[in-house]
Amino acid sequence: MTTALAKHSVLELDKLRIRKNFWTIFGAKFRIFDMNEGLVATSKQKAFKLKEDVRVYSDEAMATELLTMSARQVVDFSASYDIVDAVTGEKVGAIRRRGMKSIFKDEWVILDVEDVAIGTIKEDSAGLAFLRRFLTNLIPQRFEISLDGEPIGTIRQFFNPFVYSAIVDLSADRERKIDRRLAVGAVVLLLAIEGRQS
Amino acid sequence: MPSPSKGIPVTCERCDCAFEAAASMRGGVAACPKCRSAVAVKGGFEPLFWALVGGGLTVVALAALGVASASGSVWAGIGTFAFGAAITGVIVSSS
Ligand SMILES: [Zn+2]
């Protein structure tokens, strides 16, 4: 099925719905919609790469790259991923998993281009995170995105046995303090990696 | 190889600006301070990765020995090792 690409760029929207394509054999694929179900971007995790490599495209055919995200190391317990604007070739930042804490509660650090921590993406509750890890992964995840200690957005996962979906809401960031390329890249990376691990 | 505490020297391909990337960016990309372009920071694979590759090749060699002794043919063992090592080489070079 082909969905017409919505006129809005994925980088201009405050709310996004992300759905994972279950029918991919190798490498995760996501489709990103606005809240009116208009397709605004697609994403694909490259298969057969030792260093993880995730791309965001502005079109359904995955011909025009918007963002490229790649891991710095193959084996990295506190994994760091660089996010690059594929149109301008600029690095926009990075995210790093906070290692040991992630066993109980997933926490990612948002880094600026100099690797200075500027924000976090944290799983909502340690209790629920513990139940997800050790009892059932049917409990949907919820993450809070903060910049300089101020909440600027959320990622809410929805459980459906057939479709993995999540809603990203950045409407709390009224002043657009976070570079939306960094925000979209970070969210897609997190969902690709968390989705693979669950 | 630069020590982990020191910056890693890199040169921007777009504007030729030479600068030092933070050691934490090894294997990733740094932002050029002049034109903001993403510049690859060399560093190669980490020691743990090479340890895993070594472990993989050991498993391939043991499998090749098993094939050679089961079939009674040295060439079957060499072929098995060459096949396993070639796959490992493709994976490493594509990353
Ligand atoms: Zn430059």
mmCIF file of C-alpha atoms in Angstrom, chain A residues 75-182:
data_model
loop_
_atom_site.group_PDB
_atom_site.id
_atom_site.type_symbol
_atom_site.label_atom_id
_atom_site.label_comp_id
_atom_site.label_asym_id
_atom_site.label_seq_id
_atom_site.Cartn_x
_atom_site.Cartn_y
_atom_site.Cartn_z
ATOM 1 C CA VAL A 75 30.695 -3.543 20.870
ATOM 2 C CA ASP A 76 29.799 -0.728 23.186
ATOM 3 C CA PHE A 77 28.034 -1.169 26.499
ATOM 4 C CA SER A 78 27.276 2.532 26.808
ATOM 5 C CA ALA A 79 26.481 2.823 23.114
ATOM 6 C CA SER A 80 26.925 6.224 21.440
ATOM 7 C CA TYR A 81 25.270 7.131 18.154
ATOM 8 C CA ASP A 82 26.077 10.184 16.043
ATOM 9 C CA ILE A 83 23.246 11.984 14.242
ATOM 10 C CA VAL A 84 24.062 13.723 10.949
ATOM 11 C CA ASP A 85 21.888 15.906 8.712
ATOM 12 C CA ALA A 86 22.174 14.018 5.416
ATOM 13 C CA VAL A 87 21.092 17.084 3.401
ATOM 14 C CA THR A 88 23.708 19.538 4.703
ATOM 15 C CA GLY A 89 26.300 17.009 5.897
ATOM 16 C CA GLU A 90 26.318 18.669 9.351
ATOM 17 C CA LYS A 91 26.584 16.734 12.570
ATOM 18 C CA VAL A 92 23.641 17.726 14.766
ATOM 19 C CA GLY A 93 24.491 15.818 17.942
ATOM 20 C CA ALA A 94 24.521 12.352 19.414
ATOM 21 C CA ILE A 95 22.846 10.126 21.968
ATOM 22 C CA ARG A 96 24.490 7.803 24.453
ATOM 23 C CA ARG A 97 22.894 5.040 26.456
ATOM 24 C CA ARG A 98 23.538 5.339 30.165
ATOM 25 C CA GLY A 99 25.044 1.871 30.677
ATOM 26 C CA MET A 100 24.329 0.155 33.950
ATOM 27 C CA LYS A 101 21.128 2.015 34.715
ATOM 28 C CA SER A 102 19.620 0.633 31.542
ATOM 29 C CA ILE A 103 19.335 -2.822 33.082
ATOM 30 C CA PHE A 104 16.491 -1.538 35.222
ATOM 31 C CA LYS A 105 15.389 1.692 33.615
ATOM 32 C CA ASP A 106 16.412 2.862 30.174
ATOM 33 C CA GLU A 107 18.089 6.206 30.104
ATOM 34 C CA TRP A 108 19.720 7.958 27.167
ATOM 35 C CA VAL A 109 21.748 11.146 27.245
ATOM 36 C CA ILE A 110 21.333 13.703 24.467
ATOM 37 C CA LEU A 111 24.708 15.192 23.477
ATOM 38 C CA ASP A 112 25.506 18.337 21.527
ATOM 39 C CA VAL A 113 28.075 18.347 18.701
ATOM 40 C CA GLU A 114 30.912 18.608 21.257
ATOM 41 C CA ASP A 115 29.643 15.572 23.192
ATOM 42 C CA VAL A 116 28.389 17.751 26.054
ATOM 43 C CA ALA A 117 25.249 16.365 27.731
ATOM 44 C CA ILE A 118 22.313 18.690 27.084
ATOM 45 C CA GLY A 119 19.346 16.469 27.833
ATOM 46 C CA THR A 120 17.979 13.038 28.617
ATOM 47 C CA ILE A 121 15.406 10.531 27.407
ATOM 48 C CA LYS A 122 14.298 8.479 30.421
ATOM 49 C CA GLU A 123 11.924 5.585 30.826
ATOM 50 C CA ASP A 124 9.027 6.701 33.015
ATOM 51 C CA SER A 125 9.068 4.436 36.044
ATOM 52 C CA ALA A 126 11.724 2.122 37.441
ATOM 53 C CA GLY A 127 9.011 -0.230 38.766
ATOM 54 C CA LEU A 128 7.289 -0.612 35.397
ATOM 55 C CA ALA A 129 10.673 -0.874 33.662
ATOM 56 C CA PHE A 130 11.610 -3.721 36.023
ATOM 57 C CA LEU A 131 8.321 -5.539 35.280
ATOM 58 C CA ARG A 132 8.917 -5.053 31.537
ATOM 59 C CA ARG A 133 12.398 -6.538 31.742
ATOM 60 C CA PHE A 134 11.727 -9.490 33.967
ATOM 61 C CA LEU A 135 8.011 -10.318 33.714
ATOM 62 C CA THR A 136 6.361 -9.172 30.509
ATOM 63 C CA ASN A 137 7.189 -6.819 27.677
ATOM 64 C CA LEU A 138 3.460 -6.286 27.095
ATOM 65 C CA ILE A 139 3.607 -3.193 29.338
ATOM 66 C CA PRO A 140 4.010 -0.262 26.933
ATOM 67 C CA GLN A 141 7.035 1.953 27.478
ATOM 68 C CA ARG A 142 6.809 5.659 28.115
ATOM 69 C CA PHE A 143 9.795 7.977 27.936
ATOM 70 C CA GLU A 144 10.213 11.566 28.996
ATOM 71 C CA ILE A 145 12.487 13.843 26.977
ATOM 72 C CA SER A 146 14.176 16.677 28.899
ATOM 73 C CA LEU A 147 16.493 19.426 27.802
ATOM 74 C CA ASP A 148 18.584 21.229 30.442
ATOM 75 C CA GLY A 149 16.380 19.601 33.088
ATOM 76 C CA GLU A 150 13.136 20.925 31.556
ATOM 77 C CA PRO A 151 10.615 18.389 30.177
ATOM 78 C CA ILE A 152 10.154 19.063 26.464
ATOM 79 C CA GLY A 153 8.437 15.940 25.234
ATOM 80 C CA THR A 154 7.305 12.358 25.615
ATOM 81 C CA ILE A 155 7.407 9.085 23.699
ATOM 82 C CA ARG A 156 4.422 6.831 24.411
ATOM 83 C CA GLN A 157 4.452 3.322 23.096
ATOM 84 C CA PHE A 158 1.182 1.561 22.316
ATOM 85 C CA PHE A 159 0.873 -2.130 22.614
ATOM 86 C CA ASN A 160 -0.855 -3.929 19.827
ATOM 87 C CA PRO A 161 -0.010 -7.542 19.012
ATOM 88 C CA PHE A 162 0.181 -6.729 15.298
ATOM 89 C CA VAL A 163 1.611 -3.230 15.040
ATOM 90 C CA TYR A 164 4.317 -1.598 17.154
ATOM 91 C CA SER A 165 3.519 2.069 17.403
ATOM 92 C CA ALA A 166 4.546 5.071 19.433
ATOM 93 C CA ILE A 167 3.462 8.689 19.639
ATOM 94 C CA VAL A 168 6.136 11.341 20.016
ATOM 95 C CA ASP A 169 4.908 14.623 21.468
ATOM 96 C CA LEU A 170 7.300 17.577 21.435
ATOM 97 C CA SER A 171 4.596 20.219 21.889
ATOM 98 C CA ALA A 172 5.957 21.119 25.356
ATOM 99 C CA ASP A 173 9.014 22.533 23.558
ATOM 100 C CA ARG A 174 7.187 25.688 22.471
ATOM 101 C CA GLU A 175 10.366 27.670 21.953
ATOM 102 C CA ARG A 176 11.877 24.860 19.908
ATOM 103 C CA LYS A 177 14.958 24.714 22.119
ATOM 104 C CA ILE A 178 15.963 21.305 20.799
ATOM 105 C CA ASP A 179 17.135 20.993 17.214
ATOM 106 C CA ARG A 180 14.332 18.916 15.705
ATOM 107 C CA ARG A 181 16.836 16.961 13.631
ATOM 108 C CA LEU A 182 18.482 15.855 16.859
#
